[in-house]
Short mmCIF file of C-alpha atoms in Angstrom, two decimals:
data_model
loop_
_atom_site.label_atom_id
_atom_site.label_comp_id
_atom_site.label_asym_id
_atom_site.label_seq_id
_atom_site.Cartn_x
_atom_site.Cartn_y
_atom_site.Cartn_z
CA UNK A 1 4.66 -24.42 -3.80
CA UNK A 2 5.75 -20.83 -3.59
CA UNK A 3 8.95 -21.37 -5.69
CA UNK A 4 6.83 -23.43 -8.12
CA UNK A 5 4.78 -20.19 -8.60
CA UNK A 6 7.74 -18.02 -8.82
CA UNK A 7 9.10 -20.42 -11.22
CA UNK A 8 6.39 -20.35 -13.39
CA UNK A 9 5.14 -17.08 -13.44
CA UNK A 10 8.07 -14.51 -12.55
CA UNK A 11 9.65 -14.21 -16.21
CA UNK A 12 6.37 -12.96 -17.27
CA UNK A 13 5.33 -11.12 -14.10
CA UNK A 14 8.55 -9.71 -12.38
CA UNK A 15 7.25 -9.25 -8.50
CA UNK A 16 10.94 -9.73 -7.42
CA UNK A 17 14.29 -7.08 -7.21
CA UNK A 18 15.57 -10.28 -5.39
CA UNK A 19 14.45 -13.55 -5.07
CA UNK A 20 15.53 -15.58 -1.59
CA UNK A 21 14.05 -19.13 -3.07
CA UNK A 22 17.11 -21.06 -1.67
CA UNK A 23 17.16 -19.66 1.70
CA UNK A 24 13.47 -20.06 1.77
CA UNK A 25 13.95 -23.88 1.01
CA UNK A 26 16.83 -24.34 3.48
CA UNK A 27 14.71 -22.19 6.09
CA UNK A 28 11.42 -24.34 5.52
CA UNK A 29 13.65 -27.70 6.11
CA UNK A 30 14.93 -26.07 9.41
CA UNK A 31 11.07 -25.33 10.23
CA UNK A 32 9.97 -28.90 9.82
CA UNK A 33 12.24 -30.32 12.14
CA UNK A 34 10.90 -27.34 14.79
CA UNK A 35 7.77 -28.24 14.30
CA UNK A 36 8.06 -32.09 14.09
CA UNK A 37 9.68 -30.96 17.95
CA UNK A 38 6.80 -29.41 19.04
CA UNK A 39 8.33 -25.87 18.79
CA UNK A 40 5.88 -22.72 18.31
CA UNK A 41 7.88 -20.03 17.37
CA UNK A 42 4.69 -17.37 16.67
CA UNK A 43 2.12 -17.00 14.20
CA UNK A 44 3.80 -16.26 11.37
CA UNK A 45 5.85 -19.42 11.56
CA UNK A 46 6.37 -21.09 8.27
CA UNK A 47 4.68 -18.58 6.42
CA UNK A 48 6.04 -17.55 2.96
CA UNK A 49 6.27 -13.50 3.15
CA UNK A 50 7.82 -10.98 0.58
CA UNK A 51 8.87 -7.71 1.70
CA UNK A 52 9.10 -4.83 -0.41
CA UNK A 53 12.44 -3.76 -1.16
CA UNK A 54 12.68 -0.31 1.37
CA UNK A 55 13.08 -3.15 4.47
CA UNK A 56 16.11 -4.33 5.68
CA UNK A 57 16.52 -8.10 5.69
CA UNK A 58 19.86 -9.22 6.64
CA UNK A 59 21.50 -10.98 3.92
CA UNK A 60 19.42 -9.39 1.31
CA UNK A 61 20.28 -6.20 -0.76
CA UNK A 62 18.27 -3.25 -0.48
CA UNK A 63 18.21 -0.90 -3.78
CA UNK A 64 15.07 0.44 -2.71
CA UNK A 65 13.85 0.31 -6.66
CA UNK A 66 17.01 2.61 -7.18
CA UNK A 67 19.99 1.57 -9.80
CA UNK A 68 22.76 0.20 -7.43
CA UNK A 69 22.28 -1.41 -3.85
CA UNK A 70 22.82 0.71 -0.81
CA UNK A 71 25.53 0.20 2.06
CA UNK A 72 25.10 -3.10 3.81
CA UNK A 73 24.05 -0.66 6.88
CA UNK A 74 20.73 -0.56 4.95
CA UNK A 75 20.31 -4.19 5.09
CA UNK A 76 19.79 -4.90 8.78
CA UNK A 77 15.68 -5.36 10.00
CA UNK A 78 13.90 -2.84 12.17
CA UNK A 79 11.26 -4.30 14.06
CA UNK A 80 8.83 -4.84 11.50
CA UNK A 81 11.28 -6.98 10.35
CA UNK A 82 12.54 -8.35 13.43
CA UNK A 83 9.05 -9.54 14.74
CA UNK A 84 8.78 -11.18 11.32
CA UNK A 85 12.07 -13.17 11.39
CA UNK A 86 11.38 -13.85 15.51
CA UNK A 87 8.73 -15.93 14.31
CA UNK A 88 10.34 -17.69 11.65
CA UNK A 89 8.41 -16.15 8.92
CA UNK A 90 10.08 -17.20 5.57
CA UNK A 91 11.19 -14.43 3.64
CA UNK A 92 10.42 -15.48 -0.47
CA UNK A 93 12.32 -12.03 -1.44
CA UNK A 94 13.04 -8.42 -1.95
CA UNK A 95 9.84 -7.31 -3.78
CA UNK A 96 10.24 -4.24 -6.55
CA UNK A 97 9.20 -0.45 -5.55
CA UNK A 98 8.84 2.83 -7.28
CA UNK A 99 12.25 4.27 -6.69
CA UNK A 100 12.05 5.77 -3.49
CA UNK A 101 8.63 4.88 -3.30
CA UNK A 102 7.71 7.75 -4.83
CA UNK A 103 4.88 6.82 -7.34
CA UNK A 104 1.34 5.82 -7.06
CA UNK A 105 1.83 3.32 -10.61
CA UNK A 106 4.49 1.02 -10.07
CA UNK A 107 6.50 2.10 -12.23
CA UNK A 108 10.52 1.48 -12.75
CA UNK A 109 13.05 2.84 -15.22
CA UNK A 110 16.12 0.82 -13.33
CA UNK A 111 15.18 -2.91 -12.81
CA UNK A 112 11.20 -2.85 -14.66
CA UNK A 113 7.70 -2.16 -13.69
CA UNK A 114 6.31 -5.87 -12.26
CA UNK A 115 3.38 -7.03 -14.52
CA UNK A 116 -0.06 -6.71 -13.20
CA UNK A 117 -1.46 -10.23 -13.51
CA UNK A 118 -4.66 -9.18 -14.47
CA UNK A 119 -3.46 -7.61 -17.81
CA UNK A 120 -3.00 -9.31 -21.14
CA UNK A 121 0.29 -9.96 -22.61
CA UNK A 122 -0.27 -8.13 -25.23
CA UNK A 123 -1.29 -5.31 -23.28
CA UNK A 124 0.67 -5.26 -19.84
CA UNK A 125 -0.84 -3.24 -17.08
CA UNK A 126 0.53 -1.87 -14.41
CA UNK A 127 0.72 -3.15 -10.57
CA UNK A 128 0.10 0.39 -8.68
CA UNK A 129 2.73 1.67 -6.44
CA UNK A 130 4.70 1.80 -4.77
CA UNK A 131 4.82 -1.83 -3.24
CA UNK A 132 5.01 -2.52 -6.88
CA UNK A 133 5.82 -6.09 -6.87
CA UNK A 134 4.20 -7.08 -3.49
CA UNK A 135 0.25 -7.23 -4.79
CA UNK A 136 1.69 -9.54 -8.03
CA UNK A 137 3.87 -11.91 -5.63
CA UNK A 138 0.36 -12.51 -3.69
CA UNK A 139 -1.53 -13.12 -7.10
CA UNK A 140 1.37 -15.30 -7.99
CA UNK A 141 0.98 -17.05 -4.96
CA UNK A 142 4.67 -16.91 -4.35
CA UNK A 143 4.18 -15.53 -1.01
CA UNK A 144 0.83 -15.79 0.90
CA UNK A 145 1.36 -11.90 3.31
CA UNK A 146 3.67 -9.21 1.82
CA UNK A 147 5.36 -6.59 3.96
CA UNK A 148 4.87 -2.59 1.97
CA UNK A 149 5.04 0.92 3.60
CA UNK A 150 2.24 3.22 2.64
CA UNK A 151 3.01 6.92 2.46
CA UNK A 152 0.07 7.96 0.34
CA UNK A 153 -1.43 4.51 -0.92
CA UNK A 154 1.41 2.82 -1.73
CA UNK A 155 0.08 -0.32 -0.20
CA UNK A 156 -3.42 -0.14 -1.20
CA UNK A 157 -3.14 1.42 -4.56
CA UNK A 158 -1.02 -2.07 -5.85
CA UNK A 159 -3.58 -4.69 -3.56
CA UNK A 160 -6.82 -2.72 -5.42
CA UNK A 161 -5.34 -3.23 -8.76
CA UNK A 162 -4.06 -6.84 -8.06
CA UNK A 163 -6.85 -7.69 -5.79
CA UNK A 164 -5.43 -8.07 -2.93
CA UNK A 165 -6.03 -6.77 0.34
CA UNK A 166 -3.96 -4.14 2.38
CA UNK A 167 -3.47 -2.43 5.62
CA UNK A 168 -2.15 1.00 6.03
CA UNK A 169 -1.74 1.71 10.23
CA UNK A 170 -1.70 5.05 11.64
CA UNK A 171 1.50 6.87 11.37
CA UNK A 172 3.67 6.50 14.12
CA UNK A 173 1.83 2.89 15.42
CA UNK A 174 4.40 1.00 13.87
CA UNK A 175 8.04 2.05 13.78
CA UNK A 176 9.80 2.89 10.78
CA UNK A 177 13.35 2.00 11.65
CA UNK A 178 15.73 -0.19 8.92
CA UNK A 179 13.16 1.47 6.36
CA UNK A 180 14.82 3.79 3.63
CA UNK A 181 12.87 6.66 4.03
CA UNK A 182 10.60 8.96 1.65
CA UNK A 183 8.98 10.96 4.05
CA UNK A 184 9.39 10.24 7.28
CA UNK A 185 6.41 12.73 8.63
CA UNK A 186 4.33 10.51 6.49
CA UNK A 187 5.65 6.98 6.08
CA UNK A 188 4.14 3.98 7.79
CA UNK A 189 4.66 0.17 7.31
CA UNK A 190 1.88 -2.05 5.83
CA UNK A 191 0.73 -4.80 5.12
CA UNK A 192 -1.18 -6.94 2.28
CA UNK A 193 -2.65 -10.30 1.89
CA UNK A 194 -5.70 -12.18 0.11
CA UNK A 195 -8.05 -11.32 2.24
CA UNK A 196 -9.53 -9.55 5.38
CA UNK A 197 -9.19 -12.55 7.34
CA UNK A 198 -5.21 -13.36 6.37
CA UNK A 199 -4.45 -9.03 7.16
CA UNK A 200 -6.17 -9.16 10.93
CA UNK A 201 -4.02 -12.62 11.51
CA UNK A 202 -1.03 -10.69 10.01
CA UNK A 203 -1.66 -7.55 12.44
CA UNK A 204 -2.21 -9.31 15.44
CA UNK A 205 1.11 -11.21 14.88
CA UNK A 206 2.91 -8.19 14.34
CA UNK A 207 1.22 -5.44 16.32
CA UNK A 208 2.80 -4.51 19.91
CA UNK A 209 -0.40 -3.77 21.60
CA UNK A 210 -2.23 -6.62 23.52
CA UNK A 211 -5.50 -6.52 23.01
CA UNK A 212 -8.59 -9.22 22.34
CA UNK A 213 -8.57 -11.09 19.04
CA UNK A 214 -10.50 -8.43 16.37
CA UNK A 215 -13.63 -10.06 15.44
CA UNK A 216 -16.26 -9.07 12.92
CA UNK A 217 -18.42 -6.10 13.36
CA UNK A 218 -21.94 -6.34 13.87
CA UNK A 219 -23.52 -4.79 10.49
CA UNK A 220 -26.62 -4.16 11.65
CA UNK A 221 -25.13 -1.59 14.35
CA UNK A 222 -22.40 -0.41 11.49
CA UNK A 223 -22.29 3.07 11.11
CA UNK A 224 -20.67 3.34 7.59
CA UNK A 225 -20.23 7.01 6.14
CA UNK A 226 -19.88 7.65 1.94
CA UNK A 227 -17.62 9.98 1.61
CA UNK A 228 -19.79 12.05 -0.84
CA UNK A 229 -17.27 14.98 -1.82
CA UNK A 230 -13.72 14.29 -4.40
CA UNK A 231 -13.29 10.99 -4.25
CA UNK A 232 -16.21 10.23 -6.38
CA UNK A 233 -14.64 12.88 -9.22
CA UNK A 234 -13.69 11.29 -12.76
CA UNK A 235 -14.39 7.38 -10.94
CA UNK A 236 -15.02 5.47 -14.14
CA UNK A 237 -18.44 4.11 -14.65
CA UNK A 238 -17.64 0.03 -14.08
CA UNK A 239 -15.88 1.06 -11.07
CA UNK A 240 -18.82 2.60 -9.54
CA UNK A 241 -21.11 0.43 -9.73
CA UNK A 242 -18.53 -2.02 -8.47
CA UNK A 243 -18.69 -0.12 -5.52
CA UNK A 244 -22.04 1.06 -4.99
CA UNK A 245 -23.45 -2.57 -5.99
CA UNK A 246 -20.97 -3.48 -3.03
CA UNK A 247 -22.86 -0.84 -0.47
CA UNK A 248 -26.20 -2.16 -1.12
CA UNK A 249 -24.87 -5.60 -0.17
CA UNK A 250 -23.96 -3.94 2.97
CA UNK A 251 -26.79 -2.10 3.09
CA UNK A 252 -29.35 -5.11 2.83
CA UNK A 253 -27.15 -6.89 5.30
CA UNK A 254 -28.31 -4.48 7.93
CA UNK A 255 -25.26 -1.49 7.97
CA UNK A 256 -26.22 1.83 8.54
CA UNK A 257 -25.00 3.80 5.22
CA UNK A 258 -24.88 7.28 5.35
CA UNK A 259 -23.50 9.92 3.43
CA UNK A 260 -20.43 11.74 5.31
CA UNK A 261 -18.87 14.66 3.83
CA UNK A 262 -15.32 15.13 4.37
CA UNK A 263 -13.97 18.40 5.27
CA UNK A 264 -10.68 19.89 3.82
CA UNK A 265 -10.52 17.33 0.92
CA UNK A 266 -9.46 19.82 -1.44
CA UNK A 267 -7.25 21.89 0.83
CA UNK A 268 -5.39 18.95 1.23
CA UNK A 269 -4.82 17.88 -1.78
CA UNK A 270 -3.92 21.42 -3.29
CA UNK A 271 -0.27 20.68 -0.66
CA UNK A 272 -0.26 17.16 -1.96
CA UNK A 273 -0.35 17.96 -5.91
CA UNK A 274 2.26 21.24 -4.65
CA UNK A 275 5.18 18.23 -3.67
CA UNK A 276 3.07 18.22 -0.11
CA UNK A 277 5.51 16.67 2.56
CA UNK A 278 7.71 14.47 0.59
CA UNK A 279 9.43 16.21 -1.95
CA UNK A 280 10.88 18.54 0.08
CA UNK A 281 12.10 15.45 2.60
CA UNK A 282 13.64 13.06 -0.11
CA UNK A 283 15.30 15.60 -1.47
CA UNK A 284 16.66 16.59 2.06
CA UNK A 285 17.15 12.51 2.47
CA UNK A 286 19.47 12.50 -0.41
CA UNK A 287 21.36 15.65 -0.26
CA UNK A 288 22.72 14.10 3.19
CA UNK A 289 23.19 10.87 2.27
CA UNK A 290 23.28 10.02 -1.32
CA UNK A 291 23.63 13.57 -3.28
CA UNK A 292 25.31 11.65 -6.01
CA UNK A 293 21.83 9.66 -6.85
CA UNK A 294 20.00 12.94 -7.52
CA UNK A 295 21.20 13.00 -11.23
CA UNK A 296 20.34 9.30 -11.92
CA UNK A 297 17.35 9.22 -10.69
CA UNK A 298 14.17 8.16 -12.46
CA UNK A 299 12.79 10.90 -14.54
CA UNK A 300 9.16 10.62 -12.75
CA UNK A 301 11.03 10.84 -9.65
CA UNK A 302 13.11 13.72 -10.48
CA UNK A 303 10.47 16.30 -11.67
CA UNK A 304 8.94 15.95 -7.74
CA UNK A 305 12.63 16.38 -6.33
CA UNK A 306 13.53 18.93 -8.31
CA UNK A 307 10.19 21.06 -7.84
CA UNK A 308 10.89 21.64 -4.29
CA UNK A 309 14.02 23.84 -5.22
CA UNK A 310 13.03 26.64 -4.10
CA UNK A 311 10.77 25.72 -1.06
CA UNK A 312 11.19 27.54 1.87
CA UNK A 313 11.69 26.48 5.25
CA UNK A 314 8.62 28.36 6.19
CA UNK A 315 6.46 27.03 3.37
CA UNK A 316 7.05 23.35 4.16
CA UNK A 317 6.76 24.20 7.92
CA UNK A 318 3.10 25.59 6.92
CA UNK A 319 2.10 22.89 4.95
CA UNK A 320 2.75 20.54 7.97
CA UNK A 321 0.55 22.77 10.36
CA UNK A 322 -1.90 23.12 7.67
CA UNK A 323 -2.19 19.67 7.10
CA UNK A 324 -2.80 18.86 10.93
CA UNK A 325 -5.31 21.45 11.22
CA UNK A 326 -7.14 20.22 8.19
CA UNK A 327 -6.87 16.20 10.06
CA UNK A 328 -8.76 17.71 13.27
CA UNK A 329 -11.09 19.53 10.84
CA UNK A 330 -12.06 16.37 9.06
CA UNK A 331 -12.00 14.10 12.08
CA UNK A 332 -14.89 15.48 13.67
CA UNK A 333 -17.17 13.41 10.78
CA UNK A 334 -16.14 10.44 13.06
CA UNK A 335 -18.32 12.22 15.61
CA UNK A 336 -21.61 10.70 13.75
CA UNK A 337 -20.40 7.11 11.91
CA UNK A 338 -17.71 4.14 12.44
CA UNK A 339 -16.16 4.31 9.66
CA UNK A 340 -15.86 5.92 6.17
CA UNK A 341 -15.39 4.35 2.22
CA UNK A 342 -14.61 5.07 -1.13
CA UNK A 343 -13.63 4.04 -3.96
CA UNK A 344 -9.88 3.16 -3.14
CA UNK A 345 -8.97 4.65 -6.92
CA UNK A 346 -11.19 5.67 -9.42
CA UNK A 347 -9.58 4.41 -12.47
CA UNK A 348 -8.33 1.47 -13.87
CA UNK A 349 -4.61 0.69 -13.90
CA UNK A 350 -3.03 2.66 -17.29
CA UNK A 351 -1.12 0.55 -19.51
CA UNK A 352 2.71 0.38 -18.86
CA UNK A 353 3.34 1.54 -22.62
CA UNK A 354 0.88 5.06 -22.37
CA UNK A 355 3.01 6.23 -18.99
CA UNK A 356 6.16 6.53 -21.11
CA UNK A 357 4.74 9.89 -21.75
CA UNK A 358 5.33 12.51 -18.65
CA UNK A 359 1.93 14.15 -19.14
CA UNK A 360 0.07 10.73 -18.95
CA UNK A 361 2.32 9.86 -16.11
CA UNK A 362 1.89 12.76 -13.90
CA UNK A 363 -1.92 12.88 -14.64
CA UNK A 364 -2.47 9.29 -14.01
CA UNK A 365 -0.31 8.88 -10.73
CA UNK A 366 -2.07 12.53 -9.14
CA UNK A 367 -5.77 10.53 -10.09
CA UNK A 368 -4.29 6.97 -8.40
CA UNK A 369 -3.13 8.71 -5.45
CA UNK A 370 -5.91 10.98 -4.97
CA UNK A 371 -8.62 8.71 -2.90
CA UNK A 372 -5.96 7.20 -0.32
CA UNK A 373 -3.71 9.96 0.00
CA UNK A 374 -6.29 11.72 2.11
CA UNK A 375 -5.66 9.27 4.80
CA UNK A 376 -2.17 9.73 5.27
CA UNK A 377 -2.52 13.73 4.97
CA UNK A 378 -5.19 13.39 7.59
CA UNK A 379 -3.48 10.74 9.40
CA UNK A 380 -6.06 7.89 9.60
CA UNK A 381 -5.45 4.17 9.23
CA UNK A 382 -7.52 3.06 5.73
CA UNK A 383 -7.30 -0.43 4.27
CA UNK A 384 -9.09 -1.70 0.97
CA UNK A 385 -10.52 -5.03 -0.17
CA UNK A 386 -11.78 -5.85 -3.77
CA UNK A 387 -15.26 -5.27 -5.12
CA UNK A 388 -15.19 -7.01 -8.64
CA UNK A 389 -13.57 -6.72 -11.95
CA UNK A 390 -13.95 -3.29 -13.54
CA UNK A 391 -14.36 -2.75 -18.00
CA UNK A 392 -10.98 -3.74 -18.34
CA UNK A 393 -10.82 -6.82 -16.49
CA UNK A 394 -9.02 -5.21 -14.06
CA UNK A 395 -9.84 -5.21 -9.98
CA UNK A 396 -11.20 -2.62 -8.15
CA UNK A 397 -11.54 -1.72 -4.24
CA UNK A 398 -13.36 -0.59 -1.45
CA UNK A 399 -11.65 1.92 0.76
CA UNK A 400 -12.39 1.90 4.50
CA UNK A 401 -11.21 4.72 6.87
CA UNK A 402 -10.87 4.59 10.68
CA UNK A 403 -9.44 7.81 12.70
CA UNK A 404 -5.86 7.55 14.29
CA UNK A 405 -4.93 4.51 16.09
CA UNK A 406 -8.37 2.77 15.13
CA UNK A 407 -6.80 -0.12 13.64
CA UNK A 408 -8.80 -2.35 15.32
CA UNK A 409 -12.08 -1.15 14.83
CA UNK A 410 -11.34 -0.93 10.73
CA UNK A 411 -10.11 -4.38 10.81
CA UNK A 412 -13.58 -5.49 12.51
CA UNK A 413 -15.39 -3.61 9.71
CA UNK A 414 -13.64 -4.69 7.22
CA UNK A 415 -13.85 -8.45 8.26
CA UNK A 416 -17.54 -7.91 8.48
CA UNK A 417 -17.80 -6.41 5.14
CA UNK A 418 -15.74 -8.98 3.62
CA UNK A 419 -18.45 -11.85 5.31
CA UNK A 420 -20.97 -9.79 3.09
CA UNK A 421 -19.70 -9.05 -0.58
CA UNK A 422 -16.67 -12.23 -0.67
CA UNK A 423 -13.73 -12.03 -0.35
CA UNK A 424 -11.09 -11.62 -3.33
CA UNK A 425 -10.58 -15.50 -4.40
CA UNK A 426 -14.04 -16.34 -3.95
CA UNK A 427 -15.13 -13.31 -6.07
CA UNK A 428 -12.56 -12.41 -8.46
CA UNK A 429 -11.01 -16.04 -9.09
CA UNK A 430 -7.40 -16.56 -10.72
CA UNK A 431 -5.50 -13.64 -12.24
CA UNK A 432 -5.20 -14.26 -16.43
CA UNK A 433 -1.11 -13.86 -16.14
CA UNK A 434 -1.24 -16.64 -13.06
#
């Protein structure tokens, strides 16, 4: 079924840098006969997974959304990876990034921005970024759990646009290993699926730590905070009510809503709009290893690199400190609720055709980015499920924020709050392009 989607859809849609539909069907015949033995190999046996092209899979190229593969060094699996393939989870393909994963849009010069599937054809939309193509191979249904890294939304910008679910952990709860780096101060594996329910079974398959099954929160003891302050700035009208209409749902269902002003929002986000952490770290990335890449980069890309010229090594080493101060600063708003929401953007996704102008670009990516990236500059685990169609037809998402190494009580809120508003099939339906 997954290569019947593909099939069907991926001329139109372009989720994949590489598809892996033959080894899939050779692995699935191999995974019959285990299982017709009586042979459990894990959770995520059998299950048809694309992984965004950053992760080494042996036997697959990485380019990671760049114009030429890398060294077959960059092909073999951390342990992300390795726990995937140790369970016999059946990799579909290599799913399209922003080069270097350095976009909030999705966008791609080199190999083509994926399609969002719920844009016309006429007017193509784009996925969000920078697991570009893993929130369309879900919607295709060409894979039913995608593998993305999140560095400042990059896994739930493209689920809340597709609408899909995602997972972004803490940094450092997952390792990072066989992942071609953007910054690796900031840079965390994730995860996406169709729902809540699919992203806990995910996590507990892959997740080290043993612990008790997550199970739904009770909402009538759920202390849920609105963020009040800059993430509410220039949301667009359908998209609000989206998400407030989804808080009174929560709200009648017994939750504890509160308002839950964040500290150091803007503070934050002045570093992050400067080049923050990652400029400055690509660009030391590819001086060592690929200093012939700088000049063929994408042009979106490039203008970030380039800006971080004439950084010092005491200005980046004060962002960093900044940045940690301004994480304990905010934390302490844990102090009074569970966890906190947003909108996960505030805009719809712009049409591939109006980001061919630089202006539009940069504007648009700072306002996609702006709502998750305070997660990763705080370094809090977030994820994001879907809370309706906005004006344009186009999904939009709830963001829910847990302090550091939380994972498990976000997941339990977020299951909860999925029981209450739907989850993404049951609400949204079947993408126009699918």
């Amino acid at each position: 079924m997954a290569a019947e989607r593909h099939a069907a859809t991926e001329p139109v849609l372009n989720a994949y840098r590489t598809w892996a539909g033959d080894r899939a069907k050779v692995q699935a015949a191999a995974l019959d006969v285990l299982v017709a033995s009586g042979i459990d190999l894990g959770p995520l046996m059998g299950i048809p997974v694309s992984v965004k092209d950053l992760f080494g899979v042996p036997g697959l190229p990485t380019h990671a959304g760049t114009n030429a593969a890398f060294p077959r060094e960059w092909d073999a699996a951390g342990p992300v990876v390795k726990t995937l393939l140790s369970q016999m989870g059946v990799v579909t393909g290599k799913t399209h990034t922003v080069e270097f994963a350095f976009g909030g849009l999705g966008t791609n010069p080199h190999a083509g921005t994926p399609v969002n599937p719920w844009s016309s054809r006429e007017t193509p939309r784009v996925p969000g970024g920078s697991s570009s193509g893993a929130g369309v191979s879900l919607a295709q249904g060409s894979a039913l759990l995608a593998l993305g890294t999140d560095t400042a939304g990059s896994v739930r910008i493209p689920a809340s646009f597709t609408g899909q679910t995602a997972l972004k952990v803490t940094h450092g709860r997952w390792s990072i290993e066989g992942i071609v780096p953007l910054s690796p101060s900031l840079d965390t594996p994730g995860l996406l699926a169709r729902t809540i329910a699919d992203l806990v079974y995910a996590f507990e398959a892959i997740d080290p730590e043993a612990a008790p099954a997550v199970a739904a929160a009770d909402l009538s003891g759920l202390r849920i905070g609105i963020i009040p302050n800059t993430v509410w700035d220039d949301v667009e009208p359908s998209i609000a009510e989206n998400t407030n209409q989804a808080l009174r749902v929560l709200e009648k269902a017994g939750a504890h809503l509160s308002d839950a002003p964040l500290a150091c929002t803007q503070e934050a986000l002045a570093i992050f709009r400067a080049g923050g952490l990652a400029a400055a770290e690509l660009r030391a990335f590819l001086d060592r290893n690929f200093p012939e890449r700088i000049g063929e980069l994408d042009p979106a890309v490039m203008a970030r690199v380039a800006a971080v010229d004439n950084l010092t090594a005491s200005d980046y080493l004060q962002r960093a400190a900044n940045l940690a101060q301004y994480g304990r600063t905010a934390a302490r708003v844990f102090e009074t609720v569970d966890v906190l929401v947003s909108p996960t953007i505030p805009v719809t996704a712009p049409t591939i055709a109006e980001l061919a102008n630089p202006e539009i670009y940069r504007k648009a990516n700072m306002l996609a980015l702006r709502n998750t990236a305070l997660a990763n500059l705080f370094g809090w685990c977030a994820a994001t499920l879907p809370t309706g169609l906005d004006a344009n037809g186009i999904p939009s998402g709830l963001q829910i924020i847990a302090p550091p190494m939380a994972e498990r009580r976000l997941l339990a809120a977020a299951l909860a709050i999925e029981t209450a508003i739907g989850s993404g099939p049951e609400m949204l339906g079947k993408a126009p392009l699918t």
